[in-house]
Coordinates of C-alpha atoms in Angstrom, one line a residue:
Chain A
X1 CA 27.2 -0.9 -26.2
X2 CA 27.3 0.7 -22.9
X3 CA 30.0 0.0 -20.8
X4 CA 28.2 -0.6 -17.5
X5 CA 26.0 -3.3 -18.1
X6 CA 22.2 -3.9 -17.6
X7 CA 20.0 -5.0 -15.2
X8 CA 16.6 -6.7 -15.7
X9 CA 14.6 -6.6 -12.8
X10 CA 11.8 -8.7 -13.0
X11 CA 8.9 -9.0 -10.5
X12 CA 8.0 -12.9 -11.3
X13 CA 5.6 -14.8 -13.6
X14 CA 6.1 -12.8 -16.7
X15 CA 3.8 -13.5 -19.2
X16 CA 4.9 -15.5 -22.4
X17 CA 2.0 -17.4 -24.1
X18 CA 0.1 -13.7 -25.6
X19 CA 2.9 -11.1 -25.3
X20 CA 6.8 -12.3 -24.5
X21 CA 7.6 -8.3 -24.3
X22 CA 9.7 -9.2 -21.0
X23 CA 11.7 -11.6 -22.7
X24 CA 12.0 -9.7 -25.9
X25 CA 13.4 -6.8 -23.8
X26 CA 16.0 -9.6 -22.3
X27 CA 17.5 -10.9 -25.9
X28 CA 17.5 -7.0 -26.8
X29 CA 19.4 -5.9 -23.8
X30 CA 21.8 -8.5 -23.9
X31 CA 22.8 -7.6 -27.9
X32 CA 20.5 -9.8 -29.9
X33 CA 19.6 -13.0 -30.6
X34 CA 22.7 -13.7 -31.8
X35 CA 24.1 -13.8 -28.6
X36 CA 25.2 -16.0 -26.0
X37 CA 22.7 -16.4 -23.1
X38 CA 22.6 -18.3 -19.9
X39 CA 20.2 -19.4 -17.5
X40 CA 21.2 -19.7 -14.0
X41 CA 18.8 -21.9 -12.0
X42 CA 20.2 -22.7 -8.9
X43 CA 17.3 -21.3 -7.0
X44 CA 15.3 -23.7 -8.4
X45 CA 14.4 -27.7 -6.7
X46 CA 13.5 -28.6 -10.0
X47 CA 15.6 -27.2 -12.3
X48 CA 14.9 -28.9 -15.6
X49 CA 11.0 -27.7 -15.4
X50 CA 11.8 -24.2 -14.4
X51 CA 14.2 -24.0 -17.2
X52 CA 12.1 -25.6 -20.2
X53 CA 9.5 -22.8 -21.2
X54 CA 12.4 -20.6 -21.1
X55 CA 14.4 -22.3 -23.6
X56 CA 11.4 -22.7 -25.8
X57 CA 10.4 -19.0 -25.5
X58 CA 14.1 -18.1 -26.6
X59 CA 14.6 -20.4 -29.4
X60 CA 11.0 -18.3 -30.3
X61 CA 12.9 -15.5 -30.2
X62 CA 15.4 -16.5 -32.5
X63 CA 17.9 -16.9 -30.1
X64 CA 20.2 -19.9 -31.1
X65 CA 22.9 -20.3 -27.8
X66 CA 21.1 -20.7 -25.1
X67 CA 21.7 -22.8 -21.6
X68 CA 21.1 -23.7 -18.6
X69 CA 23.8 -23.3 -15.5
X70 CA 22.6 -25.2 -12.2
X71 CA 24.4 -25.5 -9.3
X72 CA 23.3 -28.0 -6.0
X73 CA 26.2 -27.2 -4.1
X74 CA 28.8 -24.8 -3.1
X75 CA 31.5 -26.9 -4.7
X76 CA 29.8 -27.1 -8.0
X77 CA 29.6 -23.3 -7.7
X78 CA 33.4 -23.1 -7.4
X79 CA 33.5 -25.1 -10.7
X80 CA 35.8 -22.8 -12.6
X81 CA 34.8 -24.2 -16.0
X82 CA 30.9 -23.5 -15.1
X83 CA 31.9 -20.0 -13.9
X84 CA 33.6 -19.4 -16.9
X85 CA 30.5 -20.4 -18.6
X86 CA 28.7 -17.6 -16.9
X87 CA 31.7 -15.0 -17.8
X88 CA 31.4 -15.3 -21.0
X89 CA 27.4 -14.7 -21.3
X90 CA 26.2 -11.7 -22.9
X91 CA 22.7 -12.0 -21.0
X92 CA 21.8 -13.9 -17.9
X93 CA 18.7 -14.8 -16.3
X94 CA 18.4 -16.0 -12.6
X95 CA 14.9 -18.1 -12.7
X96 CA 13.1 -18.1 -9.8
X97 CA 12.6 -21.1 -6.6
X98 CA 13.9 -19.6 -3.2
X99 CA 16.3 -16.9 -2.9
X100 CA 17.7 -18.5 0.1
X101 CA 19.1 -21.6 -2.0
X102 CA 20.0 -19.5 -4.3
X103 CA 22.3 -18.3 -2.5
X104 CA 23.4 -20.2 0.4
X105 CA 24.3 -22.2 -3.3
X106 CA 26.1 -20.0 -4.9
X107 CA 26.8 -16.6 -2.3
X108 CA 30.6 -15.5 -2.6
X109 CA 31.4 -18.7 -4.6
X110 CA 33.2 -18.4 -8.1
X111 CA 29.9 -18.2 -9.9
X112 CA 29.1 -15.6 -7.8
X113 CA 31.8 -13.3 -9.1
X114 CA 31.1 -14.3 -12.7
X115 CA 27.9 -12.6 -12.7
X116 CA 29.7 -9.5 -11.7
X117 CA 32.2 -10.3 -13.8
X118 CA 30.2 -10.5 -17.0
X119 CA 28.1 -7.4 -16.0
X120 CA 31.1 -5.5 -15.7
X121 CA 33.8 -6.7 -18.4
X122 CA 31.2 -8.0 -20.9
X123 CA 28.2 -5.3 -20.1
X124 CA 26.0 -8.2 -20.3
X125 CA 22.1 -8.1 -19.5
X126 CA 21.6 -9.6 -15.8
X127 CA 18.1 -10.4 -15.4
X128 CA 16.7 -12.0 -12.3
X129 CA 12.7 -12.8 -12.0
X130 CA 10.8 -13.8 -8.4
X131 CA 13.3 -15.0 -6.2
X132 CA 16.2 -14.3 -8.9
X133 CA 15.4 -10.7 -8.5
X134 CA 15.0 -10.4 -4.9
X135 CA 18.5 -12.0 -4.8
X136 CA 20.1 -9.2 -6.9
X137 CA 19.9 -6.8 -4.0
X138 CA 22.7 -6.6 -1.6
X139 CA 20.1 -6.8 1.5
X140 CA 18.1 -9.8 0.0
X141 CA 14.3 -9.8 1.6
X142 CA 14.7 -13.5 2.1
X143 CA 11.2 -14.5 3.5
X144 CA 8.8 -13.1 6.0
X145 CA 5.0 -12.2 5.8
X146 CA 2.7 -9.4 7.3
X147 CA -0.9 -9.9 6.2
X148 CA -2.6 -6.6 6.9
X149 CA -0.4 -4.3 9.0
X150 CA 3.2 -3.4 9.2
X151 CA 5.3 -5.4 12.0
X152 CA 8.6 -5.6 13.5
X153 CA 10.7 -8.9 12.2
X154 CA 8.2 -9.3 9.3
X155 CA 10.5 -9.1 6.8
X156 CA 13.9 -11.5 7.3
X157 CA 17.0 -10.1 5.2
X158 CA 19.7 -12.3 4.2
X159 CA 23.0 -11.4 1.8
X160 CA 21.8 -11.2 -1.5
X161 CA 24.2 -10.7 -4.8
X162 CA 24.5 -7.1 -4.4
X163 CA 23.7 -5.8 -7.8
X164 CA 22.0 -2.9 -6.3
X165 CA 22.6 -1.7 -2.6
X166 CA 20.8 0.6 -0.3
X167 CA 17.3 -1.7 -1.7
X168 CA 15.5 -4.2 -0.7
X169 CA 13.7 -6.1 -3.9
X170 CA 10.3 -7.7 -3.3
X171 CA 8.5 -9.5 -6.3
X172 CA 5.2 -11.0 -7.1
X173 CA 4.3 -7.3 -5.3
X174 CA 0.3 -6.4 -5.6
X175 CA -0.4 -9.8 -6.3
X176 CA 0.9 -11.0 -3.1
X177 CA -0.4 -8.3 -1.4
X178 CA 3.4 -7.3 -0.2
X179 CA 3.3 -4.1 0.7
X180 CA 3.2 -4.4 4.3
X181 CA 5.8 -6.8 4.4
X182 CA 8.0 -4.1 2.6
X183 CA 6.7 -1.5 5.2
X184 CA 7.9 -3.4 7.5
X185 CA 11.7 -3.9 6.4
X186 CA 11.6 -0.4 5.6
X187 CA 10.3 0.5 9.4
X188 CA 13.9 -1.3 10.7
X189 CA 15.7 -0.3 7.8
X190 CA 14.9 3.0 7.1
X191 CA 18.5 3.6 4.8
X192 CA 17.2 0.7 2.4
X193 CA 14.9 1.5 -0.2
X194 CA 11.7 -0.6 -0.9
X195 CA 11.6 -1.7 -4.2
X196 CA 8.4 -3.5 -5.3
X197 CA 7.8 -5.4 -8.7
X198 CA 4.9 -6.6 -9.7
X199 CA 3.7 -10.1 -11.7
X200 CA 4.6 -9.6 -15.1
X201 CA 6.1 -6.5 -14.7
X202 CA 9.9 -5.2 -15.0
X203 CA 12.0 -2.8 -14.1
X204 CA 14.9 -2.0 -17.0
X205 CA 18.3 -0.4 -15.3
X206 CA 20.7 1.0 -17.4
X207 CA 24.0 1.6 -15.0
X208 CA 24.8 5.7 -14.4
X209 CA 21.5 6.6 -17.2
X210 CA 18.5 5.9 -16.0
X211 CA 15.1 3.3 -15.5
X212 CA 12.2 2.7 -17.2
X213 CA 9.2 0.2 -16.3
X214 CA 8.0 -2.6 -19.0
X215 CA 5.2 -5.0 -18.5
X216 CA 2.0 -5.3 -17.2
X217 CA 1.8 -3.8 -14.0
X218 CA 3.8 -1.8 -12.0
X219 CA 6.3 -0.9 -9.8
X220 CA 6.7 0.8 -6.3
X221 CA 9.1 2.9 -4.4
X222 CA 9.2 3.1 -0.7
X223 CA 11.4 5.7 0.5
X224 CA 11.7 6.2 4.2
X225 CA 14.3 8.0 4.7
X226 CA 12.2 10.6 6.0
X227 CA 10.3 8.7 8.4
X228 CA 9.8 8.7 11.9
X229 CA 8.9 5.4 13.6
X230 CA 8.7 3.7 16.7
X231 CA 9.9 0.5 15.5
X232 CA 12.9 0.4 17.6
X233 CA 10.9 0.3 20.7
X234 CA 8.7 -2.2 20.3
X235 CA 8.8 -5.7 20.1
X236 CA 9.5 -8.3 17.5
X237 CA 5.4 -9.2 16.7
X238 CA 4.1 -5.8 17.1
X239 CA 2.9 -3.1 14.8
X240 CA 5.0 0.2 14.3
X241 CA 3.8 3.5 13.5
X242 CA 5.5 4.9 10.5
X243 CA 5.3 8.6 9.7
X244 CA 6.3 9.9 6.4
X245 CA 7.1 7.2 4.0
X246 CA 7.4 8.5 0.3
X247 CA 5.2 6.3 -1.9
X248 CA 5.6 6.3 -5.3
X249 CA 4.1 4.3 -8.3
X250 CA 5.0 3.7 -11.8
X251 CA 3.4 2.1 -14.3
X252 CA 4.3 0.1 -17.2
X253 CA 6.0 3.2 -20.0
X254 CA 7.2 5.4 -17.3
X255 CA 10.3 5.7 -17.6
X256 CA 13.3 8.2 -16.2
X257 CA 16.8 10.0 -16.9
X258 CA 18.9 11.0 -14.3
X259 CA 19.8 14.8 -14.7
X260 CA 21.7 15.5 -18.0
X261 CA 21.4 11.9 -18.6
X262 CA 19.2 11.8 -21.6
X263 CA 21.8 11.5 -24.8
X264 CA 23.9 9.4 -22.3
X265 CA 21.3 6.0 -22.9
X266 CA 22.1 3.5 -24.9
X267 CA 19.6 0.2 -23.8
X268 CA 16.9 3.3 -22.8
X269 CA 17.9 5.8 -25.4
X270 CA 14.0 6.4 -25.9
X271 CA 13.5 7.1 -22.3
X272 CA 14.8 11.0 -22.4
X273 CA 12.0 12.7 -19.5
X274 CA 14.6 13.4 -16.5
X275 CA 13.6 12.2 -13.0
X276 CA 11.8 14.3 -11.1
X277 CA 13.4 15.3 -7.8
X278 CA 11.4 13.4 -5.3
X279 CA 12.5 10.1 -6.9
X280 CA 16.3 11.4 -8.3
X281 CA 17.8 9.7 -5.4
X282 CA 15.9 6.7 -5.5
X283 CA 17.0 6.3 -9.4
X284 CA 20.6 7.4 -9.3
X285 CA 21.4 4.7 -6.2
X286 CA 19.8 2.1 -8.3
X287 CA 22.0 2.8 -11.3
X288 CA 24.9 3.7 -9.6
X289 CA 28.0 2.2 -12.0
X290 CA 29.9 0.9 -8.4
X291 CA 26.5 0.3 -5.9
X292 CA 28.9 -0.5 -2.9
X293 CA 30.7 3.4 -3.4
Chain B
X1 CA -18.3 17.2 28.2
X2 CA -16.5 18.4 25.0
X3 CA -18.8 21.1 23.3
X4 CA -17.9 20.1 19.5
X5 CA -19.1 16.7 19.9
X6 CA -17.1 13.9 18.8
X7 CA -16.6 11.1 15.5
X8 CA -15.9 7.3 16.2
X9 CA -15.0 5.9 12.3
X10 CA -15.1 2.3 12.2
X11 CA -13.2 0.7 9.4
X12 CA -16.2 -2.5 9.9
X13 CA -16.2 -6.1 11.3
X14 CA -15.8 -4.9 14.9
X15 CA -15.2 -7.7 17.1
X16 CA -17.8 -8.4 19.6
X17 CA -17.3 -12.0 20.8
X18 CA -13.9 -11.6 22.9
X19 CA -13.4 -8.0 22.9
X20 CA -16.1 -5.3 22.8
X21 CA -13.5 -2.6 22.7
X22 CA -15.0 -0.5 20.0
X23 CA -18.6 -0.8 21.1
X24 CA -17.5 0.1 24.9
X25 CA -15.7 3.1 23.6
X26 CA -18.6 3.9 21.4
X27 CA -20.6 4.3 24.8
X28 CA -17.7 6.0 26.6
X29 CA -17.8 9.0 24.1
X30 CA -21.8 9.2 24.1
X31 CA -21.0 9.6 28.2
X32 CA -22.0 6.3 29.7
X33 CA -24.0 3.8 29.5
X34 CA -27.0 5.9 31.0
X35 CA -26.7 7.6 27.8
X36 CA -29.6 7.7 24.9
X37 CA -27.9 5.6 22.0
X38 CA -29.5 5.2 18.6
X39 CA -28.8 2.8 15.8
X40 CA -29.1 4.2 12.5
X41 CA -29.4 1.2 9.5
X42 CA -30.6 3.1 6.4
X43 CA -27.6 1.8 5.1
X44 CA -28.8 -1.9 5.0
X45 CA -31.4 -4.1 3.0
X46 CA -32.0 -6.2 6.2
X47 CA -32.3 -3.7 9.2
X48 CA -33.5 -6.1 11.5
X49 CA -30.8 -8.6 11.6
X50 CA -27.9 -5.6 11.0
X51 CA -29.5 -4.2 14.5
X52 CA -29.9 -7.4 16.9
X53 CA -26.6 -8.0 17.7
X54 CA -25.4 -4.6 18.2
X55 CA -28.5 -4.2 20.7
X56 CA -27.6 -7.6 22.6
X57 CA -23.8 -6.1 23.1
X58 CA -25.1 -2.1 24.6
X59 CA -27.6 -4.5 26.9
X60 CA -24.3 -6.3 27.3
X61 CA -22.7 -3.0 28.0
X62 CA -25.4 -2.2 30.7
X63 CA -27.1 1.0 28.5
X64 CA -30.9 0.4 28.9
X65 CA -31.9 3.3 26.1
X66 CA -31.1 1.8 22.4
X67 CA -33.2 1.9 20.1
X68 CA -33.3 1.4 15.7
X69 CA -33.8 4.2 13.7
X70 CA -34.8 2.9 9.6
X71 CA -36.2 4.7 7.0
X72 CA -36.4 3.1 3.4
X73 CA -38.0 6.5 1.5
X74 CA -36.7 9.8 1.6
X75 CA -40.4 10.5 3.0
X76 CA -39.6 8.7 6.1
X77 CA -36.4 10.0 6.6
X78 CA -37.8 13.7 6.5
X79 CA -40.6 12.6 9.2
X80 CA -40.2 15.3 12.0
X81 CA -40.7 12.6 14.5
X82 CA -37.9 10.2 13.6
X83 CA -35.8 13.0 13.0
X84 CA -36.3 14.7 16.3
X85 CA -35.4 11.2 17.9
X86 CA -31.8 11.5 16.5
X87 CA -31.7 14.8 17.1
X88 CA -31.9 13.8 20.9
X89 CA -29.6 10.8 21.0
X90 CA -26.4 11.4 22.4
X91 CA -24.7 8.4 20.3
X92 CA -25.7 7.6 17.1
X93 CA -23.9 4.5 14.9
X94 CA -24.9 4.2 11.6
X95 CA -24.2 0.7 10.3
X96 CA -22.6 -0.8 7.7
X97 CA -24.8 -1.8 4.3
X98 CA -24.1 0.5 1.5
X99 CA -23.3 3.9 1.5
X100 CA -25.2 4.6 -1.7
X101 CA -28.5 3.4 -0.3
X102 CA -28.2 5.5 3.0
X103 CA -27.2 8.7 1.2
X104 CA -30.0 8.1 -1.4
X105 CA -32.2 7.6 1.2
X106 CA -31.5 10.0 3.6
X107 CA -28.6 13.3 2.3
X108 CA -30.2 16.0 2.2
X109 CA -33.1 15.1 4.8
X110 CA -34.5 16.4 8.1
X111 CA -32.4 13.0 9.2
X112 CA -29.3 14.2 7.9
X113 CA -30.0 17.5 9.4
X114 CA -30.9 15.9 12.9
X115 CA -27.5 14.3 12.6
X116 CA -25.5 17.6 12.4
X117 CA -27.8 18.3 15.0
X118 CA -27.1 16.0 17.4
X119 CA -23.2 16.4 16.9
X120 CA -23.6 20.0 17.2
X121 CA -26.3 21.0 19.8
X122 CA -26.1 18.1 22.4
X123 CA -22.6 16.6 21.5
X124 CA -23.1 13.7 20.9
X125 CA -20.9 11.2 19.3
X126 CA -21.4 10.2 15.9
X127 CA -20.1 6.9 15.2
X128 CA -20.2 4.8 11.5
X129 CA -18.7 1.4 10.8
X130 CA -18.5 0.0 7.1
X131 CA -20.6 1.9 4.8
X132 CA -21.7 4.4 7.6
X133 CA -18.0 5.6 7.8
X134 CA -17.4 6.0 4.0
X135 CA -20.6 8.0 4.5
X136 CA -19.4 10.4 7.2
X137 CA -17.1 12.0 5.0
X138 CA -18.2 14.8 2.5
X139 CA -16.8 13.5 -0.4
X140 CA -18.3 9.8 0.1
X141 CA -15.9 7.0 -1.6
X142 CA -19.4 5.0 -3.2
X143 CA -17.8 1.9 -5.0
X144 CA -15.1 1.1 -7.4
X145 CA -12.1 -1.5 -7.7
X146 CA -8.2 -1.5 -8.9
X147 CA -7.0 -4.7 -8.1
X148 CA -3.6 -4.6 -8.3
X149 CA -2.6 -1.2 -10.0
X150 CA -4.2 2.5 -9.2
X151 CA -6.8 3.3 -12.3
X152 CA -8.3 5.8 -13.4
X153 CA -11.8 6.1 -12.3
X154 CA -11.8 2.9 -10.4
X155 CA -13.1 5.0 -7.6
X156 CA -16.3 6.3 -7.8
X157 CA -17.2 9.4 -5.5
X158 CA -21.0 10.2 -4.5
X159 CA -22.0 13.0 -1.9
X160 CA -21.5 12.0 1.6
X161 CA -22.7 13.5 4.9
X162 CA -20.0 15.7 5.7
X163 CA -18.8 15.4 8.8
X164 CA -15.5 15.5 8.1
X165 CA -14.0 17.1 4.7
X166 CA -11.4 17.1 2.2
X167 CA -11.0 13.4 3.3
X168 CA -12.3 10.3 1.4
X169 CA -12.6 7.4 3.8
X170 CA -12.4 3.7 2.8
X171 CA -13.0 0.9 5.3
X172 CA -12.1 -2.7 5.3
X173 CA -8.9 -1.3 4.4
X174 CA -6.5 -3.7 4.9
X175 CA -8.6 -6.6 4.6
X176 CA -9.7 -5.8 0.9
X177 CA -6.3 -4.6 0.0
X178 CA -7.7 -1.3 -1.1
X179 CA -4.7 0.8 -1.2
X180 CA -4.8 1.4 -5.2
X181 CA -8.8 1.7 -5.0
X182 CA -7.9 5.1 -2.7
X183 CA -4.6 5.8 -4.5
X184 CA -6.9 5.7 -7.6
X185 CA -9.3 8.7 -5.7
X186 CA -5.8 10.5 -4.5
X187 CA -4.7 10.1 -8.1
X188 CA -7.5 12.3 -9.7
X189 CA -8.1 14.4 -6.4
X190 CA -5.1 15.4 -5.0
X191 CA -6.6 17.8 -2.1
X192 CA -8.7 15.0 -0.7
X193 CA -6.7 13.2 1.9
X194 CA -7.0 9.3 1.8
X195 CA -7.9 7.6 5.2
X196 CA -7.9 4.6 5.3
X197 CA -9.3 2.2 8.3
X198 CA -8.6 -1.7 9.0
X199 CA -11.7 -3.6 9.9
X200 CA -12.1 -4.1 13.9
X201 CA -10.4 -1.0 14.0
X202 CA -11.7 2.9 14.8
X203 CA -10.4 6.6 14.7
X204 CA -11.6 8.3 17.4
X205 CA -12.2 12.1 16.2
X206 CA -12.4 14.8 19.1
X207 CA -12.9 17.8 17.6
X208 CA -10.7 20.7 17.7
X209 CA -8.4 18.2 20.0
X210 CA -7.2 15.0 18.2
X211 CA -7.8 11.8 17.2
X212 CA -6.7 7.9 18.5
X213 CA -6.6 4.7 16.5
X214 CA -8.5 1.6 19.1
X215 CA -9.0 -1.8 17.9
X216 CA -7.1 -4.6 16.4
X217 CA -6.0 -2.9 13.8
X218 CA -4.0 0.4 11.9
X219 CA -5.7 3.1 9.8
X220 CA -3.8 4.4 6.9
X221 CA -3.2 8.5 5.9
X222 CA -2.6 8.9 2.5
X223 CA -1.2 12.7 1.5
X224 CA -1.1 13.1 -2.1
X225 CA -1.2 16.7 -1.8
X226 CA 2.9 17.4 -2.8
X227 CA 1.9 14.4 -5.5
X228 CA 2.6 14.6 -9.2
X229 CA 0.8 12.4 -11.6
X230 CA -0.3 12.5 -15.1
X231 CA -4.0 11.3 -14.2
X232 CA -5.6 14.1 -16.0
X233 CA -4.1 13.4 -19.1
X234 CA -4.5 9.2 -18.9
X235 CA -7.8 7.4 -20.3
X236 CA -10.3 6.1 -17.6
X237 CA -9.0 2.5 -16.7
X238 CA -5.6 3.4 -17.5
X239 CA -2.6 3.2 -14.4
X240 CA -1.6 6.9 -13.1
X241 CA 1.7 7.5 -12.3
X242 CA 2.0 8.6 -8.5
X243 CA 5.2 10.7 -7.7
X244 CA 5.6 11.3 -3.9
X245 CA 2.4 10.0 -2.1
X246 CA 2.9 10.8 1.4
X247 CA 2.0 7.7 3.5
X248 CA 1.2 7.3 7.2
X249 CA 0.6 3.9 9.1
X250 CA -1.2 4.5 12.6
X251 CA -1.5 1.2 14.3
X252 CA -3.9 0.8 17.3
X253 CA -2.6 2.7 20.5
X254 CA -1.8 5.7 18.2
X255 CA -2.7 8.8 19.5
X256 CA -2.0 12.3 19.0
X257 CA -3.0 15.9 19.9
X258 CA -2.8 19.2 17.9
X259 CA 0.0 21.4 19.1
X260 CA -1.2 23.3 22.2
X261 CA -3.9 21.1 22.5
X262 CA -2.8 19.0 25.0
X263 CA -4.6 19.8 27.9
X264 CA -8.0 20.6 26.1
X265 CA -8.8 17.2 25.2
X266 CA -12.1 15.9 26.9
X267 CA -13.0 12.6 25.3
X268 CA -8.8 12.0 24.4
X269 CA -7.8 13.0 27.8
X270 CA -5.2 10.3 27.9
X271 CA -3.9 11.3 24.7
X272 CA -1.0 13.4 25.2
X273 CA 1.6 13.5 22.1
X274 CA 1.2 16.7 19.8
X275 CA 1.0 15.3 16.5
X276 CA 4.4 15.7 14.5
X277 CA 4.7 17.7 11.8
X278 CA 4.1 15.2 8.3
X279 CA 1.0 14.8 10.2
X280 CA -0.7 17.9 11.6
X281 CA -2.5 19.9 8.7
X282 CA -4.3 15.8 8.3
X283 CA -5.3 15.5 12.0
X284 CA -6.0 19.3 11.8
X285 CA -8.5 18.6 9.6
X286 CA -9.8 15.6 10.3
X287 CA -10.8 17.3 13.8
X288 CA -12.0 20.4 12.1
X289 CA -15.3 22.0 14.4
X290 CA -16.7 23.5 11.2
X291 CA -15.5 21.3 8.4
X292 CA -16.6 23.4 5.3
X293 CA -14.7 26.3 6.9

């Protein structure tokens, strides 16, 4: 098992009556179906509903322990026995709702660190669909909407869990038409990279090794580090210029190595093609083994 | 008067209730409203009603000479007589429709020739909104769909006019989310540029000068040029990878020049900027004075 841990990014509404190949990927990363997994679904205003299909899809998959952890308030959150619940999981999935609940519910509390806890000490699977995965990015895109054009304050950022840094995650990304409301975090936040997932669609980290994109659709990169843009002179409403944004798209299969990588996988050790350069940066800050270093 | 002529490309929709901007700059860069304007609608199955309300907003506009120019057979459209009519125009708008029906109709003609003709001898400014701007370009984007993803083959090329080159223009741009259609044409033509152009919006072409974006909206420069992607090898209706797209967003207002062009511009007079660098070999030839050259 590799020592770092997994992440599951998952871009929302993943398909599970005709193929449950996101899911399957889940039990897999997380050991097996043997193993202990947990559903956290504290994003969620009805947490019973969002939770159900889930449990039935697992117990599908053979998986016997599987449960739900929900939290309505900070306190509950401190609940040391219900962190200790998530510690000890070998996967964990964060459903979807609003990533704002999520985690004005649960941000810096004691559940909090047992996510990090159990990707770290138990190299568990965290997984995190729709508002769940936006949330798993230190710079959470917490709301915001631009319809046909890039524009300043489009895109509202709160503190997400930080299982990544230096990206913003958006979700539910071609379907919803997102792309200029990721353009437009990018445009005042040209050091974060834009990350977008779409429907049924998810992106596989394996910590220090490498990526590799399962699903239906696909995923995009935004990179504009490069870029030149008038955004900080104009005002909140109005439509920068951007210059220079790298765009990159991956489909469902591709799938990359960081540099000298390739025997290193242990989740992805099918994916052995090494990133090529213009993306190597974007890949080795999104499987970095400390994000915040 | 500029001696190259100029373009006016017109991503559709152009608003004509509470602004006239497009229409009014349409007239400016034929030189006034004492100007000779014609109204080309091969493109359209119903000439009469595509006409009427462009012809109520250049009476609107004060210009007294505007007149329709149809053709339905390629006989008509190589009729000396109607051709020497655009020949003489010094603005010529060729309206939306479909841009396989206009270049069925007319590529190729003494109408198409008249066009070049009119750009060239009397420089007069050639403007096309909807399917008349997918049609200005050589390579004409004809029709095709990706939803969500890029595809293979989900754009279909046909043989445009030509007056600009190594471009594919798509229209409605924003509107019709049709990033992945043109992403689909970068994908499997990598030395076309992608320009793409909002609806209500217009890039102003002055040759040999520069080019502005008017309107309400922003026009899109895809650069796939330094892209890598494994199209050729991929079935049709499979998803490309797309590895370092370069991507451009030009709302309305921008406007640049090519370096030392500055004080050469006639129609762009007020444009001053010199175009950075991500951006000059696209406005260089976009604003091309022999295009196949």
């Amino acid at each position: 098992m590799n020592e770092d841990g997994c992440l599951l990014i998952i871009g929302g509404d993943e398909e599970t009556r005709h193929r449950k190949d996101i899911l399957q990927r889940f039990v897999d990363l997380a050991g097996g179906p043997e193993r202990n997994l947990v559903l956290l679904t504290s994003a969620s205003a009805e947490p019973e509903e969002m939770a159900a299909p889930y449990h039935d899809i697992l117990s599908q998959l053979g998986v016997r322990r599987h449960a739900s952890v929900h939290t309505t308030t900070r306190e509950e959150a401190n609940d040391a026995a219900l962190a200790e619940r998530i510690a000890h999981a070998d996967g964990i999935l964060i459903t979807g709702g609003d990533q704002k609940r999520l985690m004005a519910n649960i941000g810096g509390t004691a559940l909090d660190r047992a996510l990090h806890e159990a990707l770290k000490r138990r190299c568990a699977c965290l997984a995190g669909t729709s508002a769940g995965a936006s949330a798993m990015a230190g710079h959470m895109l917490a709301s915001g909407f631009a319809e046909f054009e890039p524009e300043k304050g489009a895109g509202v950022l709160g503190a997400g869990l930080g299982f990544v840094q230096h990206v913003v995650i958006d979700q539910h990304f071609s379907q919803r038409h997102r792309i200029n409301r990721l353009l437009s975090v990018i445009a005042q936040n040209p050091y974060l990279y834009g990350l977008g997932i779409d429907e049924d669609t998810a992106l596989v980290v394996e910590r220090g090794v490498g990526i590799e994109v399962i699903g239906a659709g696909g995923v995009t990169f935004l990179d504009g580090r490069g870029m030149t843009t008038n955004a900080a002179d104009i005002d909140n409403g109005e439509r920068p210029e951007l210059i220079g944004v790298q765009l990159h798209v991956l489909p469902s299969g591709s799938g990359y190595v960081l540099p000298g990588q390739g025997g290193q996988a242990v989740r992805l050790a099918h994916v052995t093609r090494e990133a090529p350069a213009p993306i190597q940066e974007f890949i080795s800050n999104l499987t970095k083994r400390n994000p915040l270093s």
